[in-house]
Amino acid sequence: MSKIKSVTTHVVSAPVEKPFTSSRGWLYKVRGTCLVEIETDDGVVGWGECYGPSAVAKAFIDTQLAAHVIGRDPFDVEVIWEYLYNRIKDYGQTGMAIAAISGIDIALWDLIGKICGRPVHKLIGGAFRSEVQAYATGLYFIDMNRLVEEAVEEAEGFCARGFRAIKMKIGLGDTARDVARIAAVRAAIGPDVRLMVDANHCLTVPNAIRLGRKLEELDIEWFEEPISPEDIDGYIEVTRALDIAVAGGENDFTRWGFRDKIVRKAMDIVQPDVCAAGGITECKKIAAMATAHGVECVPHAWGSAVGLAATLQFLAAIPDQPPCLFPRPPLLEFEQEENPFRDHLAKEPIVQHGGIVKIPTGPGLGIEVDRAVIEKYRKA
């Protein structure tokens, strides 16, 4: 029986040629991540990824978690999850502590799949779908003197590459400026391309409602993170005031963090990130809770090919919400800003054709990690 021999963290970083920002005001000048490599005593390797500041994730795993994983049976994935969570509960119920556990959990599922010779989705319930529609996340703020023009150009570029759904960043501090920019994009891509907007929780409740009513006139599919993630009552106000779907949850962690938002229907769509919210193990529980309360689950994704592959495995295994004759399956977030770890870390990159991405069917996560890319971008 295989036992876990080692847990290794790899912090990688690469400069961004064209820096970009969102409404949070944090300028992305580099792209980086923390990858988790778990190896068994018979040489099988599994890969995971942690969302958030990579050095913090590495420190958490190296100093608090890794020693408690070594020597265990990788098939005890849920036992390991519960042990790690309860061990750090006094100081790690949310945030980077859970992101660190997420990376370990994903790597364990990759290991289990490789040992069994089956993709992860076959081990967590089976495939409801063999492919997913991807939406391009982009249209960040780059040139502050060409905010409308650059958004239109980028959106048209996504459509030319086959995407049939796009999510754009908003939050310019003025409702009229945001509406003008969104309207220009909608006019450029036409009515047949699905369009979502993401405010990255920069608005107050009244401003979110005011902007949301304008968005309803522009056929926007969902209004993502309009307000601060801590404000459950505020989300309820915004969601009840608008006909447009309200989404959020990328900054929430574990089933306990999602519980009240789902039970109280504070939002129409929850967006757990498998690399942040607790890994595949925990996200399956979050999705089940959402389904039980009539809330859609459309995961957030941001990172390398490892996190993208894990998201695809998770997406394959969650049912349509609601189930019906003509369902609208959950979408895949396919972020499109410059990122060598998304494009080159997997020896066979994950790509879209006509806006569709196939669910990987190889063992584990279904990708093979290129160690040369890790060495090239390893952060000292």
mmCIF file of C-alpha atoms in Angstrom:
data_model
loop_
_atom_site.group_PDB
_atom_site.id
_atom_site.type_symbol
_atom_site.label_atom_id
_atom_site.label_comp_id
_atom_site.label_asym_id
_atom_site.label_seq_id
_atom_site.Cartn_x
_atom_site.Cartn_y
_atom_site.Cartn_z
ATOM 1 C CA MET A 1 0.000 0.000 0.000
ATOM 2 C CA SER A 2 1.384 3.377 -1.039
ATOM 3 C CA LYS A 3 2.366 5.855 1.643
ATOM 4 C CA ILE A 4 3.164 9.551 1.235
ATOM 5 C CA LYS A 5 6.935 10.022 1.228
ATOM 6 C CA SER A 6 7.316 13.767 0.655
ATOM 7 C CA VAL A 7 5.481 17.057 0.286
ATOM 8 C CA THR A 8 7.353 19.703 -1.729
ATOM 9 C CA THR A 9 6.265 23.257 -2.469
ATOM 10 C CA HIS A 10 7.406 25.124 -5.575
ATOM 11 C CA VAL A 11 7.054 28.912 -5.758
ATOM 12 C CA VAL A 12 7.251 30.211 -9.320
ATOM 13 C CA SER A 13 7.048 33.767 -10.646
ATOM 14 C CA ALA A 14 7.244 35.514 -14.021
ATOM 15 C CA PRO A 15 7.094 39.200 -15.014
ATOM 16 C CA VAL A 16 4.087 40.473 -16.949
ATOM 17 C CA GLU A 17 4.912 42.376 -20.120
ATOM 18 C CA LYS A 18 1.734 44.470 -19.952
ATOM 19 C CA PRO A 19 0.705 45.190 -16.315
ATOM 20 C CA PHE A 20 -3.025 45.257 -15.570
ATOM 21 C CA THR A 21 -5.312 46.049 -12.669
ATOM 22 C CA SER A 22 -8.882 45.716 -11.419
ATOM 23 C CA SER A 23 -11.084 47.901 -9.244
ATOM 24 C CA ARG A 24 -9.076 46.818 -6.196
ATOM 25 C CA GLY A 25 -6.213 48.994 -7.378
ATOM 26 C CA TRP A 26 -3.613 46.238 -7.132
ATOM 27 C CA LEU A 27 -1.389 46.298 -10.209
ATOM 28 C CA TYR A 28 -0.392 42.892 -11.559
ATOM 29 C CA LYS A 29 3.250 43.179 -12.614
ATOM 30 C CA VAL A 30 4.080 39.501 -12.101
ATOM 31 C CA ARG A 31 2.223 36.202 -12.296
ATOM 32 C CA GLY A 32 3.113 33.509 -9.822
ATOM 33 C CA THR A 33 1.773 30.592 -7.843
ATOM 34 C CA CYS A 34 2.598 27.946 -5.266
ATOM 35 C CA LEU A 35 2.535 24.395 -6.627
ATOM 36 C CA VAL A 36 2.353 21.406 -4.298
ATOM 37 C CA GLU A 37 4.086 18.155 -5.232
ATOM 38 C CA ILE A 38 3.274 15.041 -3.197
ATOM 39 C CA GLU A 39 5.184 11.818 -3.866
ATOM 40 C CA THR A 40 4.488 8.307 -2.580
ATOM 41 C CA ASP A 41 7.114 5.791 -1.530
ATOM 42 C CA ASP A 42 6.612 3.934 -4.810
ATOM 43 C CA GLY A 43 7.345 7.043 -6.900
ATOM 44 C CA VAL A 44 3.882 8.263 -7.931
ATOM 45 C CA VAL A 45 3.592 12.070 -7.944
ATOM 46 C CA GLY A 46 0.505 14.241 -7.535
ATOM 47 C CA TRP A 47 0.251 17.982 -8.153
ATOM 48 C CA GLY A 48 -1.836 20.675 -6.491
ATOM 49 C CA GLU A 49 -2.009 24.465 -6.451
ATOM 50 C CA CYS A 50 -2.723 27.120 -3.813
ATOM 51 C CA TYR A 51 -4.553 30.363 -4.540
ATOM 52 C CA GLY A 52 -3.197 33.630 -3.164
ATOM 53 C CA PRO A 53 0.270 34.881 -2.176
ATOM 54 C CA SER A 54 2.535 31.963 -3.032
ATOM 55 C CA ALA A 55 5.188 32.570 -0.377
ATOM 56 C CA VAL A 56 2.512 32.521 2.340
ATOM 57 C CA ALA A 57 1.061 29.236 1.060
ATOM 58 C CA LYS A 58 4.540 27.711 0.964
ATOM 59 C CA ALA A 59 5.278 28.805 4.535
ATOM 60 C CA PHE A 60 1.987 27.388 5.786
ATOM 61 C CA ILE A 61 2.550 24.018 4.122
ATOM 62 C CA ASP A 62 6.232 23.724 4.976
ATOM 63 C CA THR A 63 5.877 24.715 8.641
ATOM 64 C CA GLN A 64 2.357 23.633 9.639
ATOM 65 C CA LEU A 65 0.967 20.947 7.349
ATOM 66 C CA ALA A 66 3.502 18.832 5.456
ATOM 67 C CA ALA A 67 4.818 16.879 8.441
ATOM 68 C CA HIS A 68 1.277 15.720 9.237
ATOM 69 C CA VAL A 69 0.755 14.336 5.723
ATOM 70 C CA ILE A 70 3.960 12.308 5.357
ATOM 71 C CA GLY A 71 3.511 8.630 6.111
ATOM 72 C CA ARG A 72 -0.228 8.623 5.448
ATOM 73 C CA ASP A 73 -2.215 6.676 2.879
ATOM 74 C CA PRO A 74 -3.135 9.112 0.038
ATOM 75 C CA PHE A 75 -6.523 7.396 -0.273
ATOM 76 C CA ASP A 76 -7.418 8.779 3.152
ATOM 77 C CA VAL A 77 -7.907 12.137 1.464
ATOM 78 C CA GLU A 78 -10.937 13.226 3.489
ATOM 79 C CA VAL A 79 -9.432 11.948 6.728
ATOM 80 C CA ILE A 80 -6.330 14.017 5.991
ATOM 81 C CA TRP A 81 -8.469 17.082 5.162
ATOM 82 C CA GLU A 82 -10.358 16.887 8.449
ATOM 83 C CA TYR A 83 -7.173 16.317 10.444
ATOM 84 C CA LEU A 84 -5.363 19.282 8.903
ATOM 85 C CA TYR A 85 -8.352 21.596 9.265
ATOM 86 C CA ASN A 86 -9.028 20.697 12.879
ATOM 87 C CA ARG A 87 -5.353 20.916 13.755
ATOM 88 C CA ILE A 88 -5.138 24.561 12.633
ATOM 89 C CA LYS A 89 -8.722 25.581 13.425
ATOM 90 C CA ASP A 90 -7.622 27.953 16.193
ATOM 91 C CA TYR A 91 -5.897 30.183 13.643
ATOM 92 C CA GLY A 92 -6.794 28.892 10.196
ATOM 93 C CA GLN A 93 -10.526 28.776 9.516
ATOM 94 C CA THR A 94 -10.248 30.940 6.380
ATOM 95 C CA GLY A 95 -7.740 32.533 4.042
ATOM 96 C CA MET A 96 -4.289 31.226 3.286
ATOM 97 C CA ALA A 97 -4.529 28.347 5.751
ATOM 98 C CA ILE A 98 -7.377 26.883 3.698
ATOM 99 C CA ALA A 99 -5.638 27.699 0.405
ATOM 100 C CA ALA A 100 -2.670 25.666 1.677
ATOM 101 C CA ILE A 101 -4.929 22.711 2.527
ATOM 102 C CA SER A 102 -6.520 23.110 -0.925
ATOM 103 C CA GLY A 103 -3.188 22.577 -2.661
ATOM 104 C CA ILE A 104 -2.536 19.425 -0.651
ATOM 105 C CA ASP A 105 -6.051 18.110 -1.287
ATOM 106 C CA ILE A 106 -5.802 18.609 -5.063
ATOM 107 C CA ALA A 107 -2.420 16.858 -5.120
ATOM 108 C CA LEU A 108 -3.871 13.898 -3.194
ATOM 109 C CA TRP A 109 -6.719 13.536 -5.680
ATOM 110 C CA ASP A 110 -4.200 13.676 -8.532
ATOM 111 C CA LEU A 111 -2.255 10.905 -6.782
ATOM 112 C CA ILE A 112 -5.338 8.760 -6.230
ATOM 113 C CA GLY A 113 -6.336 9.103 -9.871
ATOM 114 C CA LYS A 114 -2.873 8.155 -11.085
ATOM 115 C CA ILE A 115 -2.718 5.130 -8.795
ATOM 116 C CA CYS A 116 -6.154 4.003 -10.020
ATOM 117 C CA GLY A 117 -5.503 4.950 -13.641
ATOM 118 C CA ARG A 118 -8.677 7.042 -13.733
ATOM 119 C CA PRO A 119 -9.459 10.772 -14.010
ATOM 120 C CA VAL A 120 -10.473 12.476 -10.791
ATOM 121 C CA HIS A 121 -14.036 13.102 -11.966
ATOM 122 C CA LYS A 122 -14.614 9.339 -12.174
ATOM 123 C CA LEU A 123 -13.595 9.027 -8.530
ATOM 124 C CA ILE A 124 -15.837 11.809 -7.174
ATOM 125 C CA GLY A 125 -19.104 10.809 -8.776
ATOM 126 C CA GLY A 126 -18.612 10.552 -12.527
ATOM 127 C CA ALA A 127 -18.961 12.890 -15.474
ATOM 128 C CA PHE A 128 -22.159 14.834 -16.009
ATOM 129 C CA ARG A 129 -20.453 16.290 -19.087
ATOM 130 C CA SER A 130 -17.396 15.642 -21.262
ATOM 131 C CA GLU A 131 -16.855 19.286 -22.192
ATOM 132 C CA VAL A 132 -17.705 22.729 -20.860
ATOM 133 C CA GLN A 133 -18.302 26.141 -22.346
ATOM 134 C CA ALA A 134 -15.530 28.501 -21.322
ATOM 135 C CA TYR A 135 -15.873 32.189 -20.703
ATOM 136 C CA ALA A 136 -12.917 34.493 -21.216
ATOM 137 C CA THR A 137 -12.085 36.584 -18.163
ATOM 138 C CA GLY A 138 -10.309 39.769 -19.135
ATOM 139 C CA LEU A 139 -10.979 43.410 -19.966
ATOM 140 C CA TYR A 140 -8.992 44.609 -16.976
ATOM 141 C CA PHE A 141 -7.831 48.226 -16.777
ATOM 142 C CA ILE A 142 -4.554 48.778 -18.631
ATOM 143 C CA ASP A 143 -4.445 52.149 -20.392
ATOM 144 C CA MET A 144 -6.452 54.602 -18.295
ATOM 145 C CA ASN A 145 -6.744 56.917 -21.307
ATOM 146 C CA ARG A 146 -8.348 54.203 -23.476
ATOM 147 C CA LEU A 147 -10.549 52.282 -21.057
ATOM 148 C CA VAL A 148 -13.474 51.946 -23.466
ATOM 149 C CA GLU A 149 -11.428 51.396 -26.613
ATOM 150 C CA GLU A 150 -9.170 48.734 -25.094
ATOM 151 C CA ALA A 151 -12.150 46.880 -23.635
ATOM 152 C CA VAL A 152 -13.906 46.784 -27.002
ATOM 153 C CA GLU A 153 -10.757 45.658 -28.810
ATOM 154 C CA GLU A 154 -10.091 42.879 -26.310
ATOM 155 C CA ALA A 155 -13.695 41.659 -26.366
ATOM 156 C CA GLU A 156 -13.707 41.551 -30.158
ATOM 157 C CA GLY A 157 -10.452 39.598 -29.991
ATOM 158 C CA PHE A 158 -12.009 37.003 -27.695
ATOM 159 C CA CYS A 159 -14.931 36.577 -30.073
ATOM 160 C CA ALA A 160 -12.553 36.178 -33.016
ATOM 161 C CA ARG A 161 -10.802 33.372 -31.098
ATOM 162 C CA GLY A 162 -14.090 31.518 -30.644
ATOM 163 C CA PHE A 163 -15.285 32.522 -27.188
ATOM 164 C CA ARG A 164 -19.052 32.848 -26.881
ATOM 165 C CA ALA A 165 -18.985 34.204 -23.325
ATOM 166 C CA ILE A 166 -16.891 36.990 -21.742
ATOM 167 C CA LYS A 167 -16.473 38.442 -18.282
ATOM 168 C CA MET A 168 -15.228 42.007 -17.980
ATOM 169 C CA LYS A 169 -13.873 43.957 -15.041
ATOM 170 C CA ILE A 170 -15.791 47.025 -13.873
ATOM 171 C CA GLY A 171 -15.600 49.478 -10.977
ATOM 172 C CA LEU A 172 -14.471 52.840 -12.319
ATOM 173 C CA GLY A 173 -15.920 54.781 -9.393
ATOM 174 C CA ASP A 174 -18.715 56.295 -11.441
ATOM 175 C CA THR A 175 -21.882 54.537 -12.597
ATOM 176 C CA ALA A 176 -22.058 56.447 -15.884
ATOM 177 C CA ARG A 177 -18.441 55.567 -16.796
ATOM 178 C CA ASP A 178 -19.015 51.896 -16.048
ATOM 179 C CA VAL A 179 -22.268 51.800 -17.993
ATOM 180 C CA ALA A 180 -20.718 53.512 -21.018
ATOM 181 C CA ARG A 181 -17.850 51.020 -21.089
ATOM 182 C CA ILE A 182 -20.128 47.989 -20.640
ATOM 183 C CA ALA A 183 -22.567 49.277 -23.273
ATOM 184 C CA ALA A 184 -19.734 49.731 -25.770
ATOM 185 C CA VAL A 185 -18.609 46.144 -25.231
ATOM 186 C CA ARG A 186 -22.159 44.806 -25.539
ATOM 187 C CA ALA A 187 -22.643 46.710 -28.797
ATOM 188 C CA ALA A 188 -19.344 45.403 -30.178
ATOM 189 C CA ILE A 189 -19.908 41.705 -29.411
ATOM 190 C CA GLY A 190 -23.620 41.640 -30.209
ATOM 191 C CA PRO A 191 -26.546 40.008 -28.406
ATOM 192 C CA ASP A 192 -25.513 36.384 -28.921
ATOM 193 C CA VAL A 193 -22.356 36.451 -26.784
ATOM 194 C CA ARG A 194 -22.920 35.988 -23.065
ATOM 195 C CA LEU A 195 -21.506 38.893 -21.037
ATOM 196 C CA MET A 196 -20.792 39.001 -17.301
ATOM 197 C CA VAL A 197 -19.316 41.796 -15.175
ATOM 198 C CA ASP A 198 -17.080 41.627 -12.108
ATOM 199 C CA ALA A 199 -16.763 44.547 -9.683
ATOM 200 C CA ASN A 200 -14.274 42.807 -7.350
ATOM 201 C CA HIS A 201 -16.341 43.970 -4.338
ATOM 202 C CA CYS A 202 -15.653 47.689 -4.803
ATOM 203 C CA LEU A 203 -19.215 49.052 -4.456
ATOM 204 C CA THR A 204 -21.546 50.055 -1.655
ATOM 205 C CA VAL A 205 -24.989 48.477 -1.467
ATOM 206 C CA PRO A 206 -26.839 51.527 -2.910
ATOM 207 C CA ASN A 207 -24.309 51.954 -5.731
ATOM 208 C CA ALA A 208 -24.446 48.255 -6.537
ATOM 209 C CA ILE A 209 -28.225 48.383 -6.820
ATOM 210 C CA ARG A 210 -28.080 51.550 -8.922
ATOM 211 C CA LEU A 211 -25.521 50.029 -11.301
ATOM 212 C CA GLY A 212 -27.270 46.658 -11.332
ATOM 213 C CA ARG A 213 -30.504 48.203 -12.611
ATOM 214 C CA LYS A 214 -28.561 49.682 -15.525
ATOM 215 C CA LEU A 215 -26.939 46.299 -16.195
ATOM 216 C CA GLU A 216 -30.359 44.700 -16.552
ATOM 217 C CA GLU A 217 -30.900 46.858 -19.643
ATOM 218 C CA LEU A 218 -27.676 45.555 -21.225
ATOM 219 C CA ASP A 219 -28.487 41.823 -21.012
ATOM 220 C CA ILE A 220 -25.744 41.024 -18.509
ATOM 221 C CA GLU A 221 -25.726 37.391 -17.366
ATOM 222 C CA TRP A 222 -24.446 37.963 -13.861
ATOM 223 C CA PHE A 223 -23.143 40.737 -11.621
ATOM 224 C CA GLU A 224 -20.125 39.350 -9.773
ATOM 225 C CA GLU A 225 -18.890 40.468 -6.362
ATOM 226 C CA PRO A 226 -20.686 43.820 -6.294
ATOM 227 C CA ILE A 227 -19.949 44.393 -2.585
ATOM 228 C CA SER A 228 -17.574 43.262 0.160
ATOM 229 C CA PRO A 229 -17.662 39.478 0.753
ATOM 230 C CA GLU A 230 -18.172 39.901 4.518
ATOM 231 C CA ASP A 231 -21.514 41.687 4.101
ATOM 232 C CA ILE A 232 -24.084 38.893 3.892
ATOM 233 C CA ASP A 233 -27.016 41.178 4.671
ATOM 234 C CA GLY A 234 -25.799 43.597 2.007
ATOM 235 C CA TYR A 235 -25.702 40.772 -0.539
ATOM 236 C CA ILE A 236 -29.263 39.861 0.365
ATOM 237 C CA GLU A 237 -30.331 43.468 -0.248
ATOM 238 C CA VAL A 238 -28.614 43.623 -3.637
ATOM 239 C CA THR A 239 -29.837 40.199 -4.746
ATOM 240 C CA ARG A 240 -33.451 40.920 -3.759
ATOM 241 C CA ALA A 241 -33.419 44.338 -5.445
ATOM 242 C CA LEU A 242 -32.220 43.114 -8.844
ATOM 243 C CA ASP A 243 -33.611 40.849 -11.536
ATOM 244 C CA ILE A 244 -30.080 40.173 -12.783
ATOM 245 C CA ALA A 245 -28.250 37.222 -11.170
ATOM 246 C CA VAL A 246 -25.784 38.149 -8.427
ATOM 247 C CA ALA A 247 -22.644 36.012 -8.029
ATOM 248 C CA GLY A 248 -19.868 35.768 -5.461
ATOM 249 C CA GLY A 249 -17.860 33.492 -3.235
ATOM 250 C CA GLU A 250 -14.337 33.423 -4.654
ATOM 251 C CA ASN A 251 -13.188 34.958 -1.352
ATOM 252 C CA ASP A 252 -15.037 32.467 0.827
ATOM 253 C CA PHE A 253 -13.633 29.300 2.335
ATOM 254 C CA THR A 254 -14.983 25.866 3.360
ATOM 255 C CA ARG A 255 -18.552 24.695 3.737
ATOM 256 C CA TRP A 256 -18.894 26.828 6.876
ATOM 257 C CA GLY A 257 -17.903 29.991 5.022
ATOM 258 C CA PHE A 258 -20.488 29.324 2.308
ATOM 259 C CA ARG A 259 -23.235 27.981 4.580
ATOM 260 C CA ASP A 260 -25.057 31.185 5.509
ATOM 261 C CA LYS A 261 -24.753 32.730 2.045
ATOM 262 C CA ILE A 262 -26.287 29.623 0.502
ATOM 263 C CA VAL A 263 -28.969 28.964 3.128
ATOM 264 C CA ARG A 264 -30.066 32.609 3.140
ATOM 265 C CA LYS A 265 -29.791 32.824 -0.656
ATOM 266 C CA ALA A 266 -27.605 35.894 -0.371
ATOM 267 C CA MET A 267 -26.546 35.342 -3.978
ATOM 268 C CA ASP A 268 -27.870 33.434 -6.955
ATOM 269 C CA ILE A 269 -24.522 31.904 -7.967
ATOM 270 C CA VAL A 270 -21.725 30.772 -5.652
ATOM 271 C CA GLN A 271 -18.176 30.638 -6.989
ATOM 272 C CA PRO A 272 -15.864 28.520 -4.829
ATOM 273 C CA ASP A 273 -12.283 28.215 -6.047
ATOM 274 C CA VAL A 274 -10.873 24.686 -5.722
ATOM 275 C CA CYS A 275 -7.412 26.144 -5.022
ATOM 276 C CA ALA A 276 -8.734 28.352 -2.206
ATOM 277 C CA ALA A 277 -12.000 27.100 -0.688
ATOM 278 C CA GLY A 278 -10.663 23.726 0.482
ATOM 279 C CA GLY A 279 -9.740 21.734 -2.584
ATOM 280 C CA ILE A 280 -11.850 19.258 -4.520
ATOM 281 C CA THR A 281 -12.985 17.488 -1.335
ATOM 282 C CA GLU A 282 -14.530 20.613 0.165
ATOM 283 C CA CYS A 283 -15.835 22.121 -3.064
ATOM 284 C CA LYS A 284 -17.916 19.010 -3.715
ATOM 285 C CA LYS A 285 -19.615 19.616 -0.355
ATOM 286 C CA ILE A 286 -20.156 23.290 -1.139
ATOM 287 C CA ALA A 287 -21.696 22.371 -4.504
ATOM 288 C CA ALA A 288 -23.987 19.791 -2.882
ATOM 289 C CA MET A 289 -25.159 22.354 -0.317
ATOM 290 C CA ALA A 290 -25.828 24.865 -3.102
ATOM 291 C CA THR A 291 -27.853 22.326 -5.089
ATOM 292 C CA ALA A 292 -29.932 21.505 -2.004
ATOM 293 C CA HIS A 293 -30.908 25.177 -1.734
ATOM 294 C CA GLY A 294 -31.500 25.927 -5.411
ATOM 295 C CA VAL A 295 -28.337 28.003 -5.819
ATOM 296 C CA GLU A 296 -26.076 27.621 -8.844
ATOM 297 C CA CYS A 297 -22.403 26.699 -8.422
ATOM 298 C CA VAL A 298 -20.014 28.114 -11.024
ATOM 299 C CA PRO A 299 -16.427 27.864 -9.737
ATOM 300 C CA HIS A 300 -13.902 30.668 -9.816
ATOM 301 C CA ALA A 301 -10.552 29.843 -11.453
ATOM 302 C CA TRP A 302 -7.323 31.810 -11.487
ATOM 303 C CA GLY A 303 -3.857 30.330 -11.710
ATOM 304 C CA SER A 304 -1.835 27.692 -13.496
ATOM 305 C CA ALA A 305 -2.701 24.663 -15.607
ATOM 306 C CA VAL A 306 -2.828 22.607 -12.395
ATOM 307 C CA GLY A 307 -5.639 24.687 -10.902
ATOM 308 C CA LEU A 308 -7.394 24.858 -14.269
ATOM 309 C CA ALA A 309 -7.286 21.069 -14.629
ATOM 310 C CA ALA A 310 -8.579 20.614 -11.078
ATOM 311 C CA THR A 311 -11.442 23.010 -11.839
ATOM 312 C CA LEU A 312 -12.338 21.027 -14.953
ATOM 313 C CA GLN A 313 -12.418 17.773 -12.981
ATOM 314 C CA PHE A 314 -14.719 19.424 -10.425
ATOM 315 C CA LEU A 315 -16.944 20.890 -13.145
ATOM 316 C CA ALA A 316 -17.361 17.489 -14.774
ATOM 317 C CA ALA A 317 -18.744 16.036 -11.551
ATOM 318 C CA ILE A 318 -21.375 18.606 -10.514
ATOM 319 C CA PRO A 319 -24.953 18.354 -11.823
ATOM 320 C CA ASP A 320 -26.862 20.939 -13.795
ATOM 321 C CA GLN A 321 -28.718 23.388 -11.596
ATOM 322 C CA PRO A 322 -31.587 23.114 -12.156
ATOM 323 C CA PRO A 323 -31.839 19.795 -14.022
ATOM 324 C CA CYS A 324 -34.123 20.133 -17.040
ATOM 325 C CA LEU A 325 -34.612 19.170 -20.682
ATOM 326 C CA PHE A 326 -32.544 22.100 -21.938
ATOM 327 C CA PRO A 327 -29.989 22.730 -19.175
ATOM 328 C CA ARG A 328 -27.476 25.562 -18.895
ATOM 329 C CA PRO A 329 -24.433 23.732 -17.504
ATOM 330 C CA PRO A 330 -21.914 25.585 -15.337
ATOM 331 C CA LEU A 331 -19.315 27.584 -17.217
ATOM 332 C CA LEU A 332 -15.540 27.340 -16.963
ATOM 333 C CA GLU A 333 -13.717 30.535 -16.069
ATOM 334 C CA PHE A 334 -10.796 30.727 -18.507
ATOM 335 C CA GLU A 335 -8.782 33.781 -17.503
ATOM 336 C CA GLN A 336 -6.910 35.224 -20.485
ATOM 337 C CA GLU A 337 -4.313 37.674 -19.222
ATOM 338 C CA GLU A 338 -0.640 36.859 -19.768
ATOM 339 C CA ASN A 339 0.270 33.738 -17.758
ATOM 340 C CA PRO A 340 3.067 31.292 -18.688
ATOM 341 C CA PHE A 341 1.931 28.874 -15.982
ATOM 342 C CA ARG A 342 -1.492 28.517 -17.554
ATOM 343 C CA ASP A 343 -0.107 28.196 -21.079
ATOM 344 C CA HIS A 344 3.120 26.205 -20.657
ATOM 345 C CA LEU A 345 3.144 24.307 -17.343
ATOM 346 C CA ALA A 346 1.184 21.371 -18.776
ATOM 347 C CA LYS A 347 3.045 19.495 -21.500
ATOM 348 C CA GLU A 348 -0.245 19.349 -23.394
ATOM 349 C CA PRO A 349 -1.870 22.746 -22.705
ATOM 350 C CA ILE A 350 -5.557 23.133 -21.890
ATOM 351 C CA VAL A 351 -7.111 25.026 -24.807
ATOM 352 C CA GLN A 352 -10.510 26.066 -26.078
ATOM 353 C CA HIS A 353 -11.958 25.489 -29.530
ATOM 354 C CA GLY A 354 -15.046 27.465 -30.422
ATOM 355 C CA GLY A 355 -15.378 28.407 -26.776
ATOM 356 C CA ILE A 356 -15.457 24.749 -25.669
ATOM 357 C CA VAL A 357 -12.907 23.012 -23.424
ATOM 358 C CA LYS A 358 -12.733 19.229 -23.166
ATOM 359 C CA ILE A 359 -12.612 17.639 -19.710
ATOM 360 C CA PRO A 360 -9.202 15.896 -19.379
ATOM 361 C CA THR A 361 -9.643 12.125 -19.307
ATOM 362 C CA GLY A 362 -6.113 11.050 -18.382
ATOM 363 C CA PRO A 363 -5.315 9.697 -14.905
ATOM 364 C CA GLY A 364 -5.633 12.113 -11.995
ATOM 365 C CA LEU A 365 -5.996 15.716 -13.082
ATOM 366 C CA GLY A 366 -5.355 14.586 -16.639
ATOM 367 C CA ILE A 367 -2.262 16.711 -17.290
ATOM 368 C CA GLU A 368 1.489 16.119 -17.184
ATOM 369 C CA VAL A 369 3.468 18.893 -15.498
ATOM 370 C CA ASP A 370 6.578 20.151 -17.297
ATOM 371 C CA ARG A 371 9.282 20.409 -14.650
ATOM 372 C CA ALA A 372 11.422 22.522 -16.981
ATOM 373 C CA VAL A 373 8.878 25.333 -16.654
ATOM 374 C CA ILE A 374 9.084 25.140 -12.863
ATOM 375 C CA GLU A 375 12.878 25.323 -12.968
ATOM 376 C CA LYS A 376 12.812 28.216 -15.420
ATOM 377 C CA TYR A 377 10.549 30.348 -13.236
ATOM 378 C CA ARG A 378 11.465 29.093 -9.774
ATOM 379 C CA LYS A 379 11.627 31.959 -7.276
ATOM 380 C CA ALA A 380 14.746 31.857 -5.118
#
